[in-house]
Coordinates of C-alpha atoms in Angstrom, one line a residue:
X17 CA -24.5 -32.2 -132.0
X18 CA -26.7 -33.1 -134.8
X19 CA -26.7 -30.1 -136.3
X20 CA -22.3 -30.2 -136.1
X21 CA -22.8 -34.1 -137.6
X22 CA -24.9 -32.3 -140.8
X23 CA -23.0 -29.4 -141.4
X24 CA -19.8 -32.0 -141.7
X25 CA -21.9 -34.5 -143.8
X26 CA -22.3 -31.3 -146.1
X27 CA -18.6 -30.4 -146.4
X28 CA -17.6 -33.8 -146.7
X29 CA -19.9 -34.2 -149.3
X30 CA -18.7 -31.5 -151.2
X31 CA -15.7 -33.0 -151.1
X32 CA -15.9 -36.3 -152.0
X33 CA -18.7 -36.2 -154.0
X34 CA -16.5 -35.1 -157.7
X35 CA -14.2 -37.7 -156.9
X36 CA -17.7 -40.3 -156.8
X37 CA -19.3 -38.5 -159.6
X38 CA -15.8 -38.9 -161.9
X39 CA -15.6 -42.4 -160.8
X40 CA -19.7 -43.5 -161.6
X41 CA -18.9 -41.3 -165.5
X42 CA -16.0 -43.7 -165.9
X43 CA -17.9 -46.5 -164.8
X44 CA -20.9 -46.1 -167.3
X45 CA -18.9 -44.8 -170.1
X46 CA -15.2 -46.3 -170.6
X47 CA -14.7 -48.8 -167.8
X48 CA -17.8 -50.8 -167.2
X49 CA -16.5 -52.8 -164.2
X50 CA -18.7 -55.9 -163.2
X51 CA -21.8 -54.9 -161.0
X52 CA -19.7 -56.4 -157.7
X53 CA -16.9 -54.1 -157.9
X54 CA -18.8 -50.8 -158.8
X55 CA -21.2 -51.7 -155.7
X56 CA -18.0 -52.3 -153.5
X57 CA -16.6 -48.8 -155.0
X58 CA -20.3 -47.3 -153.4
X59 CA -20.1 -49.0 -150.2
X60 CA -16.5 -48.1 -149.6
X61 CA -17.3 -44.2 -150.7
X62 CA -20.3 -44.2 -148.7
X63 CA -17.7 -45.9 -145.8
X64 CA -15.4 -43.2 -146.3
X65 CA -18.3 -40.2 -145.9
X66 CA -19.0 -41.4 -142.9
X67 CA -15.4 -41.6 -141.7
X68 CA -14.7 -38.5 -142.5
X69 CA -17.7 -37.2 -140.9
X70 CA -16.7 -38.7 -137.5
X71 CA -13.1 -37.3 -138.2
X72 CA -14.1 -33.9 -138.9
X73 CA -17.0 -33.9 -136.3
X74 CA -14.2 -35.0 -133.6
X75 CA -11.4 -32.2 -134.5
X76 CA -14.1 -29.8 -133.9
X77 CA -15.0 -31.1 -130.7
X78 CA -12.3 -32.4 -128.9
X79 CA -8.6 -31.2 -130.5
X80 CA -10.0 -27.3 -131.8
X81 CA -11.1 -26.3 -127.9
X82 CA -8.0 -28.0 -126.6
X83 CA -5.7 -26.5 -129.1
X84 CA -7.4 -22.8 -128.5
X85 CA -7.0 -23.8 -125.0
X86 CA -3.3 -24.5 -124.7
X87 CA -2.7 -21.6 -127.3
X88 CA -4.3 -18.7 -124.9
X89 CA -2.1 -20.9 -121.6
X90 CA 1.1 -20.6 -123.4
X91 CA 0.9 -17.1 -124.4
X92 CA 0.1 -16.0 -121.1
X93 CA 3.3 -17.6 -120.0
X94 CA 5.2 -15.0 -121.9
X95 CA 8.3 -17.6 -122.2
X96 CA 9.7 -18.0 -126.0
X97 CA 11.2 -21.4 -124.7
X98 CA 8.3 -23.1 -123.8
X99 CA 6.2 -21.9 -127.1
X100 CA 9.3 -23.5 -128.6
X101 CA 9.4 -26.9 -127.4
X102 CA 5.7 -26.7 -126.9
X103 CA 5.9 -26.0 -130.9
X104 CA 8.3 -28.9 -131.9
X105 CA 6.9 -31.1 -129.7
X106 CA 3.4 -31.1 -131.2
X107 CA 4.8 -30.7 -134.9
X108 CA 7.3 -34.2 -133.8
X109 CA 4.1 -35.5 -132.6
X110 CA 1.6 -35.0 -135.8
X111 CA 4.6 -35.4 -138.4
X112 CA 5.5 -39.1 -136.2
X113 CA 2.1 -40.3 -136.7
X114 CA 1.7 -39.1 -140.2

């Protein structure tokens, strides 16, 4: 588990960390935002690491296996109808709550 938590810390990282660096050049150089705000801007990046973090860590545990699961079910089922609706249904589902 820990080892899963640090390789997503690492990616995530390496994700957001431009988007920080950008933002710290701006700050020092052209912006120069009051001590407050930048230290809100570090607490809310550092907020959003760790978000992501969980997020990622969480697909990988709980919707991957599930999704590989019900994947290897349905094509065993040999039925192009259910994969269909299975299909839309889950595309309705993650485009609804997007």
């Amino acid at each position: 588990m820990l080892a899963l938590l640090k390789d997503k810390l690492f990616e995530t990282l390496r994700a957001v960390a431009p988007l920080i660096a950008v933002v710290c050049v701006l700050q020092f150089t052209v912006v120069g935002a009051s001590t407050t705000v930048f230290l809100q801007f570090l607490a809310g990046s550092t907020l959003v690491t760790l978000g992501l973090v969980l997020l990622f860590a969480g697909v990988d545990i709980g919707l991957l296996p599930m999704g590989r699961f019900i994947g290897a079910a349905l094509s065993q089922k040999k039925s192009l109808a259910l994969m269909l609706a299975v299909v839309f249904a889950m595309g309705f589902a993650t485009t609804t709550a997007e």
